[in-house]
């Protein structure tokens, strides 16, 4: 099986010691479910990330696991929102909407990248925050590294000016579009709606209400012969779109949650497994914060030193 520039072989994960559901972000994240028992949540979330990292390592994925012992960063388990890495040695750090999420940016993670990988530059977009211009990393954007397209659902967390700046700097074509659920609630992050693999793309097409734009996106995703796996709104609500293809020594895998795996039907699983093994990670507590496996994985598209 050929190596894919779409699928990273290494990831950064953050293990929380005081995990809780972030009430600050609940207003525009309909995937969140609140809970009062914070100690129970924290212990379970810690164990879930520990087990998920071990499972990925058992499949040959390099996992750089960082600890978060603080109490002021409830969403730190989702590092993909504040930084991304790109072939050629480029790193981006992003402007975050919620003030609590701005504290997630960690110099030690950037220094680790510089130590273990070839990093040419770090472009910091966080200076856009005072102007209310937000772009929450690979939550706000789902990147097609092969076709150089940045797919982005319009929302308060995905500003068109910030998207344009990123796309110019990193040589992506921006494709912004509207998406919402059946009650009209907008999708808050693009990576809950879609996942792009090397030979397939998973997307909740029925949530893209403009038929012309929907056809345009599906056509573009299929340009390299990718198989389109259509996800229902119910499956999107079960995080079936929030997955990440990774490159293991034995071929590609698709990391997704147990919730997402169970949401897929037999035909969808078979279509994915034509090119990537499904690896289910059990993170039900983490999912209560409104994100799933893809959100917990910051892919490393850099060359090791």
PDB file of C-alpha atoms in Angstrom:
ATOM      1  CA  UNK A   1       0.000   0.000   0.000  1.00  0.00           C
ATOM      2  CA  UNK A   2       1.446   3.341  -1.047  1.00  0.00           C
ATOM      3  CA  UNK A   3       2.411   5.967   1.484  1.00  0.00           C
ATOM      4  CA  UNK A   4      -0.083   8.811   1.662  1.00  0.00           C
ATOM      5  CA  UNK A   5       0.567  12.494   2.236  1.00  0.00           C
ATOM      6  CA  UNK A   6      -3.013  12.661   3.517  1.00  0.00           C
ATOM      7  CA  UNK A   7      -2.379  10.323   6.452  1.00  0.00           C
ATOM      8  CA  UNK A   8       0.202  11.351   9.085  1.00  0.00           C
ATOM      9  CA  UNK A   9       2.244   8.672  10.867  1.00  0.00           C
ATOM     10  CA  UNK A  10       2.571  10.659  14.107  1.00  0.00           C
ATOM     11  CA  UNK A  11       0.204  12.649  16.317  1.00  0.00           C
ATOM     12  CA  UNK A  12       0.166  14.873  19.379  1.00  0.00           C
ATOM     13  CA  UNK A  13      -2.327  14.019  22.123  1.00  0.00           C
ATOM     14  CA  UNK A  14      -3.005  15.798  25.421  1.00  0.00           C
ATOM     15  CA  UNK A  15      -4.018  13.794  28.496  1.00  0.00           C
ATOM     16  CA  UNK A  16      -6.206  15.882  30.825  1.00  0.00           C
ATOM     17  CA  UNK A  17      -5.975  15.538  34.598  1.00  0.00           C
ATOM     18  CA  UNK A  18      -8.991  17.748  35.377  1.00  0.00           C
ATOM     19  CA  UNK A  19     -11.230  17.234  32.349  1.00  0.00           C
ATOM     20  CA  UNK A  20     -14.679  18.807  32.371  1.00  0.00           C
ATOM     21  CA  UNK A  21     -17.218  19.992  29.833  1.00  0.00           C
ATOM     22  CA  UNK A  22     -16.547  23.602  28.822  1.00  0.00           C
ATOM     23  CA  UNK A  23     -19.635  25.703  29.553  1.00  0.00           C
ATOM     24  CA  UNK A  24     -18.103  28.645  27.649  1.00  0.00           C
ATOM     25  CA  UNK A  25     -18.289  26.766  24.330  1.00  0.00           C
ATOM     26  CA  UNK A  26     -21.696  25.153  24.850  1.00  0.00           C
ATOM     27  CA  UNK A  27     -23.615  28.015  23.210  1.00  0.00           C
ATOM     28  CA  UNK A  28     -22.620  27.054  19.662  1.00  0.00           C
ATOM     29  CA  UNK A  29     -21.653  23.382  20.083  1.00  0.00           C
ATOM     30  CA  UNK A  30     -24.806  21.281  19.983  1.00  0.00           C
ATOM     31  CA  UNK A  31     -22.720  18.105  20.338  1.00  0.00           C
ATOM     32  CA  UNK A  32     -21.900  18.876  23.986  1.00  0.00           C
ATOM     33  CA  UNK A  33     -23.719  17.182  26.871  1.00  0.00           C
ATOM     34  CA  UNK A  34     -23.252  18.696  30.315  1.00  0.00           C
ATOM     35  CA  UNK A  35     -22.556  16.813  33.533  1.00  0.00           C
ATOM     36  CA  UNK A  36     -22.286  17.755  37.203  1.00  0.00           C
ATOM     37  CA  UNK A  37     -19.940  14.996  38.384  1.00  0.00           C
ATOM     38  CA  UNK A  38     -16.614  16.578  37.501  1.00  0.00           C
ATOM     39  CA  UNK A  39     -14.345  14.213  39.438  1.00  0.00           C
ATOM     40  CA  UNK A  40     -15.883  11.189  37.766  1.00  0.00           C
ATOM     41  CA  UNK A  41     -15.567  12.827  34.343  1.00  0.00           C
ATOM     42  CA  UNK A  42     -11.917  13.711  34.926  1.00  0.00           C
ATOM     43  CA  UNK A  43     -10.877  10.199  35.939  1.00  0.00           C
ATOM     44  CA  UNK A  44     -12.681   8.593  33.029  1.00  0.00           C
ATOM     45  CA  UNK A  45     -11.293  11.063  30.489  1.00  0.00           C
ATOM     46  CA  UNK A  46      -7.751  10.471  31.747  1.00  0.00           C
ATOM     47  CA  UNK A  47      -8.182   6.723  31.349  1.00  0.00           C
ATOM     48  CA  UNK A  48      -9.761   7.068  27.896  1.00  0.00           C
ATOM     49  CA  UNK A  49      -6.880   9.105  26.476  1.00  0.00           C
ATOM     50  CA  UNK A  50      -4.346   6.751  28.087  1.00  0.00           C
ATOM     51  CA  UNK A  51      -5.982   3.730  26.448  1.00  0.00           C
ATOM     52  CA  UNK A  52      -6.436   5.504  23.098  1.00  0.00           C
ATOM     53  CA  UNK A  53      -2.749   6.446  22.955  1.00  0.00           C
ATOM     54  CA  UNK A  54      -1.723   2.883  23.805  1.00  0.00           C
ATOM     55  CA  UNK A  55      -3.985   1.473  21.096  1.00  0.00           C
ATOM     56  CA  UNK A  56      -2.578   3.807  18.442  1.00  0.00           C
ATOM     57  CA  UNK A  57       0.974   2.953  19.478  1.00  0.00           C
ATOM     58  CA  UNK A  58       0.146  -0.745  19.217  1.00  0.00           C
ATOM     59  CA  UNK A  59      -0.703  -0.076  15.572  1.00  0.00           C
ATOM     60  CA  UNK A  60       2.657   1.591  14.960  1.00  0.00           C
ATOM     61  CA  UNK A  61       1.545   5.222  15.203  1.00  0.00           C
ATOM     62  CA  UNK A  62       3.987   7.592  16.907  1.00  0.00           C
ATOM     63  CA  UNK A  63       2.111   9.329  19.736  1.00  0.00           C
ATOM     64  CA  UNK A  64       3.598  12.348  21.507  1.00  0.00           C
ATOM     65  CA  UNK A  65       1.526  12.381  24.698  1.00  0.00           C
ATOM     66  CA  UNK A  66       1.501  15.592  26.740  1.00  0.00           C
ATOM     67  CA  UNK A  67       0.000  16.098  30.183  1.00  0.00           C
ATOM     68  CA  UNK A  68      -2.390  18.880  31.152  1.00  0.00           C
ATOM     69  CA  UNK A  69      -2.476  19.193  34.923  1.00  0.00           C
ATOM     70  CA  UNK A  70      -4.147  22.598  34.885  1.00  0.00           C
ATOM     71  CA  UNK A  71      -7.751  23.433  35.707  1.00  0.00           C
ATOM     72  CA  UNK A  72      -8.241  26.414  33.372  1.00  0.00           C
ATOM     73  CA  UNK A  73      -8.206  24.551  30.030  1.00  0.00           C
ATOM     74  CA  UNK A  74     -11.238  22.225  29.935  1.00  0.00           C
ATOM     75  CA  UNK A  75     -10.871  21.532  26.186  1.00  0.00           C
ATOM     76  CA  UNK A  76      -7.112  20.887  26.140  1.00  0.00           C
ATOM     77  CA  UNK A  77      -7.810  17.294  25.108  1.00  0.00           C
ATOM     78  CA  UNK A  78      -8.574  18.710  21.627  1.00  0.00           C
ATOM     79  CA  UNK A  79      -5.162  20.076  20.499  1.00  0.00           C
ATOM     80  CA  UNK A  80      -5.983  19.932  16.785  1.00  0.00           C
ATOM     81  CA  UNK A  81      -7.821  23.241  17.141  1.00  0.00           C
ATOM     82  CA  UNK A  82      -4.899  25.436  18.184  1.00  0.00           C
ATOM     83  CA  UNK A  83      -2.103  24.193  15.917  1.00  0.00           C
ATOM     84  CA  UNK A  84      -1.481  22.288  12.706  1.00  0.00           C
ATOM     85  CA  UNK A  85       1.608  21.053  10.886  1.00  0.00           C
ATOM     86  CA  UNK A  86       2.367  20.918   7.176  1.00  0.00           C
ATOM     87  CA  UNK A  87       4.795  19.307   4.756  1.00  0.00           C
ATOM     88  CA  UNK A  88       7.864  21.398   4.093  1.00  0.00           C
ATOM     89  CA  UNK A  89       8.366  22.202   7.764  1.00  0.00           C
ATOM     90  CA  UNK A  90       5.522  24.623   8.406  1.00  0.00           C
ATOM     91  CA  UNK A  91       3.466  25.029  11.592  1.00  0.00           C
ATOM     92  CA  UNK A  92       0.432  27.241  12.224  1.00  0.00           C
ATOM     93  CA  UNK A  93      -1.102  28.361  15.502  1.00  0.00           C
ATOM     94  CA  UNK A  94      -4.656  29.630  15.449  1.00  0.00           C
ATOM     95  CA  UNK A  95      -7.016  32.283  16.859  1.00  0.00           C
ATOM     96  CA  UNK A  96      -9.568  30.673  19.178  1.00  0.00           C
ATOM     97  CA  UNK A  97     -13.046  32.019  19.884  1.00  0.00           C
ATOM     98  CA  UNK A  98     -13.347  31.021  23.556  1.00  0.00           C
ATOM     99  CA  UNK A  99     -10.948  32.751  25.930  1.00  0.00           C
ATOM    100  CA  UNK A 100     -10.473  29.525  27.883  1.00  0.00           C
ATOM    101  CA  UNK A 101      -9.284  27.809  24.721  1.00  0.00           C
ATOM    102  CA  UNK A 102      -6.602  30.423  24.061  1.00  0.00           C
ATOM    103  CA  UNK A 103      -4.779  29.128  27.129  1.00  0.00           C
ATOM    104  CA  UNK A 104      -4.322  25.755  25.403  1.00  0.00           C
ATOM    105  CA  UNK A 105      -1.472  27.039  23.222  1.00  0.00           C
ATOM    106  CA  UNK A 106       1.696  25.474  24.608  1.00  0.00           C
ATOM    107  CA  UNK A 107       5.269  26.508  23.743  1.00  0.00           C
ATOM    108  CA  UNK A 108       6.531  23.103  24.938  1.00  0.00           C
ATOM    109  CA  UNK A 109       4.572  21.343  22.192  1.00  0.00           C
ATOM    110  CA  UNK A 110       5.992  23.683  19.557  1.00  0.00           C
ATOM    111  CA  UNK A 111       9.492  23.131  20.969  1.00  0.00           C
ATOM    112  CA  UNK A 112       8.996  19.360  20.807  1.00  0.00           C
ATOM    113  CA  UNK A 113       8.083  19.678  17.139  1.00  0.00           C
ATOM    114  CA  UNK A 114      11.230  21.724  16.484  1.00  0.00           C
ATOM    115  CA  UNK A 115      13.364  19.182  18.344  1.00  0.00           C
ATOM    116  CA  UNK A 116      12.037  16.014  16.727  1.00  0.00           C
ATOM    117  CA  UNK A 117      10.998  17.281  13.292  1.00  0.00           C
ATOM    118  CA  UNK A 118      12.267  19.677  10.651  1.00  0.00           C
ATOM    119  CA  UNK A 119      10.423  22.965  11.266  1.00  0.00           C
ATOM    120  CA  UNK A 120      11.150  25.904   8.976  1.00  0.00           C
ATOM    121  CA  UNK A 121       8.680  28.408  10.394  1.00  0.00           C
ATOM    122  CA  UNK A 122       5.751  28.908  12.739  1.00  0.00           C
ATOM    123  CA  UNK A 123       3.011  31.222  11.532  1.00  0.00           C
ATOM    124  CA  UNK A 124       0.995  32.570  14.445  1.00  0.00           C
ATOM    125  CA  UNK A 125      -2.536  33.768  13.661  1.00  0.00           C
ATOM    126  CA  UNK A 126      -3.520  34.338  17.303  1.00  0.00           C
ATOM    127  CA  UNK A 127      -3.084  38.087  16.824  1.00  0.00           C
ATOM    128  CA  UNK A 128      -6.405  38.048  14.973  1.00  0.00           C
ATOM    129  CA  UNK A 129      -8.306  37.329  18.210  1.00  0.00           C
ATOM    130  CA  UNK A 130      -8.725  40.962  19.359  1.00  0.00           C
ATOM    131  CA  UNK A 131     -10.448  41.685  16.031  1.00  0.00           C
ATOM    132  CA  UNK A 132     -12.855  38.784  16.504  1.00  0.00           C
ATOM    133  CA  UNK A 133     -11.388  36.809  13.599  1.00  0.00           C
ATOM    134  CA  UNK A 134     -11.250  33.124  14.522  1.00  0.00           C
ATOM    135  CA  UNK A 135     -10.052  30.003  12.725  1.00  0.00           C
ATOM    136  CA  UNK A 136      -9.946  26.960  14.968  1.00  0.00           C
ATOM    137  CA  UNK A 137      -7.385  24.853  13.151  1.00  0.00           C
ATOM    138  CA  UNK A 138      -8.285  21.478  11.721  1.00  0.00           C
ATOM    139  CA  UNK A 139     -11.590  21.652  13.541  1.00  0.00           C
ATOM    140  CA  UNK A 140     -12.619  24.672  11.474  1.00  0.00           C
ATOM    141  CA  UNK A 141     -10.976  23.253   8.346  1.00  0.00           C
ATOM    142  CA  UNK A 142     -10.756  19.758   6.912  1.00  0.00           C
ATOM    143  CA  UNK A 143      -7.671  19.757   4.725  1.00  0.00           C
ATOM    144  CA  UNK A 144      -7.204  17.798   1.533  1.00  0.00           C
ATOM    145  CA  UNK A 145      -3.407  17.595   1.409  1.00  0.00           C
ATOM    146  CA  UNK A 146      -3.483  15.876  -1.991  1.00  0.00           C
ATOM    147  CA  UNK A 147      -5.740  18.330  -3.838  1.00  0.00           C
ATOM    148  CA  UNK A 148      -4.712  21.317  -1.661  1.00  0.00           C
ATOM    149  CA  UNK A 149      -8.254  22.274  -0.666  1.00  0.00           C
ATOM    150  CA  UNK A 150      -9.323  23.644   2.730  1.00  0.00           C
ATOM    151  CA  UNK A 151     -12.984  22.717   3.271  1.00  0.00           C
ATOM    152  CA  UNK A 152     -14.614  24.979   5.857  1.00  0.00           C
ATOM    153  CA  UNK A 153     -18.159  25.299   7.199  1.00  0.00           C
ATOM    154  CA  UNK A 154     -18.948  28.960   7.837  1.00  0.00           C
ATOM    155  CA  UNK A 155     -19.396  29.666  11.548  1.00  0.00           C
ATOM    156  CA  UNK A 156     -18.283  32.022  14.311  1.00  0.00           C
ATOM    157  CA  UNK A 157     -15.218  29.789  14.647  1.00  0.00           C
ATOM    158  CA  UNK A 158     -14.284  30.030  10.967  1.00  0.00           C
ATOM    159  CA  UNK A 159     -13.797  33.592   9.792  1.00  0.00           C
ATOM    160  CA  UNK A 160     -13.445  34.051   6.016  1.00  0.00           C
ATOM    161  CA  UNK A 161     -10.603  36.569   6.367  1.00  0.00           C
ATOM    162  CA  UNK A 162      -8.601  34.217   8.590  1.00  0.00           C
ATOM    163  CA  UNK A 163      -9.384  31.322   6.250  1.00  0.00           C
ATOM    164  CA  UNK A 164      -8.132  33.315   3.277  1.00  0.00           C
ATOM    165  CA  UNK A 165      -4.911  34.238   5.062  1.00  0.00           C
ATOM    166  CA  UNK A 166      -4.210  30.634   6.001  1.00  0.00           C
ATOM    167  CA  UNK A 167      -4.986  29.403   2.499  1.00  0.00           C
ATOM    168  CA  UNK A 168      -2.637  31.957   0.939  1.00  0.00           C
ATOM    169  CA  UNK A 169       0.229  31.168   3.326  1.00  0.00           C
ATOM    170  CA  UNK A 170      -0.124  27.392   3.078  1.00  0.00           C
ATOM    171  CA  UNK A 171      -1.121  27.064  -0.582  1.00  0.00           C
ATOM    172  CA  UNK A 172      -4.659  25.725  -0.124  1.00  0.00           C
ATOM    173  CA  UNK A 173      -7.754  26.648  -2.083  1.00  0.00           C
ATOM    174  CA  UNK A 174     -10.475  27.656   0.395  1.00  0.00           C
ATOM    175  CA  UNK A 175     -13.906  26.088  -0.115  1.00  0.00           C
ATOM    176  CA  UNK A 176     -16.305  27.594   2.418  1.00  0.00           C
ATOM    177  CA  UNK A 177     -19.911  26.463   2.633  1.00  0.00           C
ATOM    178  CA  UNK A 178     -22.986  26.481   4.858  1.00  0.00           C
ATOM    179  CA  UNK A 179     -24.102  23.399   6.785  1.00  0.00           C
ATOM    180  CA  UNK A 180     -26.687  22.875   9.511  1.00  0.00           C
ATOM    181  CA  UNK A 181     -28.791  20.174  11.096  1.00  0.00           C
ATOM    182  CA  UNK A 182     -32.485  19.558  10.379  1.00  0.00           C
ATOM    183  CA  UNK A 183     -33.516  22.118  13.012  1.00  0.00           C
ATOM    184  CA  UNK A 184     -31.356  24.825  11.410  1.00  0.00           C
ATOM    185  CA  UNK A 185     -28.551  24.770  13.991  1.00  0.00           C
ATOM    186  CA  UNK A 186     -25.257  25.468  12.160  1.00  0.00           C
ATOM    187  CA  UNK A 187     -22.427  22.945  12.280  1.00  0.00           C
ATOM    188  CA  UNK A 188     -19.837  24.460  14.621  1.00  0.00           C
ATOM    189  CA  UNK A 189     -16.728  22.671  13.255  1.00  0.00           C
ATOM    190  CA  UNK A 190     -16.148  21.206   9.813  1.00  0.00           C
ATOM    191  CA  UNK A 191     -14.430  18.104  11.192  1.00  0.00           C
ATOM    192  CA  UNK A 192     -17.639  16.768  12.704  1.00  0.00           C
ATOM    193  CA  UNK A 193     -19.214  16.879   9.242  1.00  0.00           C
ATOM    194  CA  UNK A 194     -16.522  15.269   7.111  1.00  0.00           C
ATOM    195  CA  UNK A 195     -13.336  13.225   7.008  1.00  0.00           C
ATOM    196  CA  UNK A 196     -10.973  12.992   4.034  1.00  0.00           C
ATOM    197  CA  UNK A 197      -8.904   9.861   3.553  1.00  0.00           C
ATOM    198  CA  UNK A 198      -6.572   8.889   0.742  1.00  0.00           C
ATOM    199  CA  UNK A 199      -9.053   6.771  -1.213  1.00  0.00           C
ATOM    200  CA  UNK A 200     -12.357   7.788   0.387  1.00  0.00           C
ATOM    201  CA  UNK A 201     -14.168  10.754   1.888  1.00  0.00           C
ATOM    202  CA  UNK A 202     -16.927  10.614   4.507  1.00  0.00           C
ATOM    203  CA  UNK A 203     -19.366  13.516   4.519  1.00  0.00           C
ATOM    204  CA  UNK A 204     -22.848  14.367   5.769  1.00  0.00           C
ATOM    205  CA  UNK A 205     -24.135  15.693   2.451  1.00  0.00           C
ATOM    206  CA  UNK A 206     -27.757  16.139   3.585  1.00  0.00           C
ATOM    207  CA  UNK A 207     -26.593  18.837   6.026  1.00  0.00           C
ATOM    208  CA  UNK A 208     -25.274  20.958   3.140  1.00  0.00           C
ATOM    209  CA  UNK A 209     -28.540  22.587   2.133  1.00  0.00           C
ATOM    210  CA  UNK A 210     -27.445  24.306  -1.089  1.00  0.00           C
ATOM    211  CA  UNK A 211     -27.669  21.539  -3.745  1.00  0.00           C
ATOM    212  CA  UNK A 212     -25.292  23.291  -6.122  1.00  0.00           C
ATOM    213  CA  UNK A 213     -22.624  23.742  -3.487  1.00  0.00           C
ATOM    214  CA  UNK A 214     -23.178  20.184  -2.277  1.00  0.00           C
ATOM    215  CA  UNK A 215     -22.599  18.781  -5.765  1.00  0.00           C
ATOM    216  CA  UNK A 216     -19.531  20.966  -6.184  1.00  0.00           C
ATOM    217  CA  UNK A 217     -17.975  19.692  -2.944  1.00  0.00           C
ATOM    218  CA  UNK A 218     -18.739  16.048  -3.652  1.00  0.00           C
ATOM    219  CA  UNK A 219     -17.349  16.375  -7.167  1.00  0.00           C
ATOM    220  CA  UNK A 220     -14.165  17.969  -5.890  1.00  0.00           C
ATOM    221  CA  UNK A 221     -13.666  15.297  -3.226  1.00  0.00           C
ATOM    222  CA  UNK A 222     -14.027  12.607  -5.878  1.00  0.00           C
ATOM    223  CA  UNK A 223     -11.403  14.141  -8.199  1.00  0.00           C
ATOM    224  CA  UNK A 224      -8.692  11.662  -7.292  1.00  0.00           C
ATOM    225  CA  UNK A 225     -11.019   8.697  -7.565  1.00  0.00           C
ATOM    226  CA  UNK A 226     -12.028   8.844  -3.931  1.00  0.00           C
ATOM    227  CA  UNK A 227     -15.091   6.871  -2.941  1.00  0.00           C
ATOM    228  CA  UNK A 228     -17.726   9.115  -1.329  1.00  0.00           C
ATOM    229  CA  UNK A 229     -19.270   7.612   1.800  1.00  0.00           C
ATOM    230  CA  UNK A 230     -22.432   9.518   2.588  1.00  0.00           C
ATOM    231  CA  UNK A 231     -23.223   9.930   6.281  1.00  0.00           C
ATOM    232  CA  UNK A 232     -26.714  10.620   7.624  1.00  0.00           C
ATOM    233  CA  UNK A 233     -27.434  13.403  10.087  1.00  0.00           C
ATOM    234  CA  UNK A 234     -27.914  10.745  12.772  1.00  0.00           C
ATOM    235  CA  UNK A 235     -24.473   9.317  12.024  1.00  0.00           C
ATOM    236  CA  UNK A 236     -22.933  12.790  12.134  1.00  0.00           C
ATOM    237  CA  UNK A 237     -24.520  13.221  15.572  1.00  0.00           C
ATOM    238  CA  UNK A 238     -22.737  10.020  16.604  1.00  0.00           C
ATOM    239  CA  UNK A 239     -19.373  11.443  15.472  1.00  0.00           C
ATOM    240  CA  UNK A 240     -19.051   9.184  12.406  1.00  0.00           C
ATOM    241  CA  UNK A 241     -17.482  12.079  10.483  1.00  0.00           C
ATOM    242  CA  UNK A 242     -14.978  12.915  13.219  1.00  0.00           C
ATOM    243  CA  UNK A 243     -12.270  10.446  12.238  1.00  0.00           C
ATOM    244  CA  UNK A 244      -8.650  10.662  11.060  1.00  0.00           C
ATOM    245  CA  UNK A 245      -6.752   8.476   8.631  1.00  0.00           C
ATOM    246  CA  UNK A 246      -3.251   7.606   9.859  1.00  0.00           C
ATOM    247  CA  UNK A 247      -0.270   5.880   8.259  1.00  0.00           C
ATOM    248  CA  UNK A 248       0.967   2.826  10.150  1.00  0.00           C
ATOM    249  CA  UNK A 249       3.963   0.676   9.133  1.00  0.00           C
ATOM    250  CA  UNK A 250       1.497  -1.988   7.961  1.00  0.00           C
ATOM    251  CA  UNK A 251      -0.768   0.312   5.966  1.00  0.00           C
ATOM    252  CA  UNK A 252      -3.318   3.009   6.657  1.00  0.00           C
ATOM    253  CA  UNK A 253      -5.792   2.944   9.521  1.00  0.00           C
ATOM    254  CA  UNK A 254      -8.860   5.052  10.248  1.00  0.00           C
ATOM    255  CA  UNK A 255      -8.965   6.134  13.879  1.00  0.00           C
ATOM    256  CA  UNK A 256     -12.529   6.738  15.047  1.00  0.00           C
ATOM    257  CA  UNK A 257     -14.507   6.344  18.229  1.00  0.00           C
ATOM    258  CA  UNK A 258     -16.475   3.295  19.286  1.00  0.00           C
ATOM    259  CA  UNK A 259     -19.576   5.500  19.035  1.00  0.00           C
ATOM    260  CA  UNK A 260     -18.711   6.344  15.430  1.00  0.00           C
ATOM    261  CA  UNK A 261     -17.806   2.755  14.544  1.00  0.00           C
ATOM    262  CA  UNK A 262     -21.151   1.506  15.830  1.00  0.00           C
ATOM    263  CA  UNK A 263     -22.962   4.221  13.859  1.00  0.00           C
ATOM    264  CA  UNK A 264     -21.551   3.026  10.527  1.00  0.00           C
ATOM    265  CA  UNK A 265     -23.401   0.325   8.647  1.00  0.00           C
ATOM    266  CA  UNK A 266     -21.750  -2.805   7.269  1.00  0.00           C
ATOM    267  CA  UNK A 267     -21.503  -1.399   3.749  1.00  0.00           C
ATOM    268  CA  UNK A 268     -19.800   1.799   4.932  1.00  0.00           C
ATOM    269  CA  UNK A 269     -17.296  -0.143   7.028  1.00  0.00           C
ATOM    270  CA  UNK A 270     -16.504  -2.425   4.092  1.00  0.00           C
ATOM    271  CA  UNK A 271     -15.952   0.573   1.801  1.00  0.00           C
ATOM    272  CA  UNK A 272     -13.496   2.139   4.251  1.00  0.00           C
ATOM    273  CA  UNK A 273     -11.673  -1.128   4.869  1.00  0.00           C
ATOM    274  CA  UNK A 274     -10.850  -1.453   1.194  1.00  0.00           C
ATOM    275  CA  UNK A 275      -8.063   1.025   1.902  1.00  0.00           C
ATOM    276  CA  UNK A 276      -7.801   1.541   5.686  1.00  0.00           C
ATOM    277  CA  UNK A 277      -8.299  -0.677   8.722  1.00  0.00           C
ATOM    278  CA  UNK A 278     -10.852   0.626  11.185  1.00  0.00           C
ATOM    279  CA  UNK A 279      -9.424   1.206  14.665  1.00  0.00           C
ATOM    280  CA  UNK A 280     -12.107   2.083  17.216  1.00  0.00           C
ATOM    281  CA  UNK A 281     -11.113   4.039  20.331  1.00  0.00           C
ATOM    282  CA  UNK A 282     -13.488   4.100  23.288  1.00  0.00           C
ATOM    283  CA  UNK A 283     -13.826   7.733  24.446  1.00  0.00           C
ATOM    284  CA  UNK A 284     -17.483   8.263  25.485  1.00  0.00           C
ATOM    285  CA  UNK A 285     -16.580  10.690  28.285  1.00  0.00           C
ATOM    286  CA  UNK A 286     -14.441  12.852  25.996  1.00  0.00           C
ATOM    287  CA  UNK A 287     -17.309  12.940  23.497  1.00  0.00           C
ATOM    288  CA  UNK A 288     -19.521  14.633  26.075  1.00  0.00           C
ATOM    289  CA  UNK A 289     -17.367  17.743  25.512  1.00  0.00           C
ATOM    290  CA  UNK A 290     -18.597  17.891  21.923  1.00  0.00           C
ATOM    291  CA  UNK A 291     -15.665  16.363  20.043  1.00  0.00           C
ATOM    292  CA  UNK A 292     -14.442  12.891  19.230  1.00  0.00           C
ATOM    293  CA  UNK A 293     -11.332  11.037  18.069  1.00  0.00           C
ATOM    294  CA  UNK A 294     -10.323  13.396  15.259  1.00  0.00           C
ATOM    295  CA  UNK A 295     -10.418  16.336  17.675  1.00  0.00           C
ATOM    296  CA  UNK A 296      -8.039  14.580  20.086  1.00  0.00           C
ATOM    297  CA  UNK A 297      -5.401  14.001  17.393  1.00  0.00           C
ATOM    298  CA  UNK A 298      -3.147  16.746  16.049  1.00  0.00           C
ATOM    299  CA  UNK A 299      -1.547  15.105  13.029  1.00  0.00           C
ATOM    300  CA  UNK A 300       2.155  15.682  12.347  1.00  0.00           C
ATOM    301  CA  UNK A 301       2.872  16.260   8.650  1.00  0.00           C
ATOM    302  CA  UNK A 302       6.547  17.077   9.254  1.00  0.00           C
ATOM    303  CA  UNK A 303       9.760  15.236   8.364  1.00  0.00           C
ATOM    304  CA  UNK A 304      11.444  13.581  11.378  1.00  0.00           C
ATOM    305  CA  UNK A 305      14.979  14.717  12.176  1.00  0.00           C
TER     306      UNK A 305
END
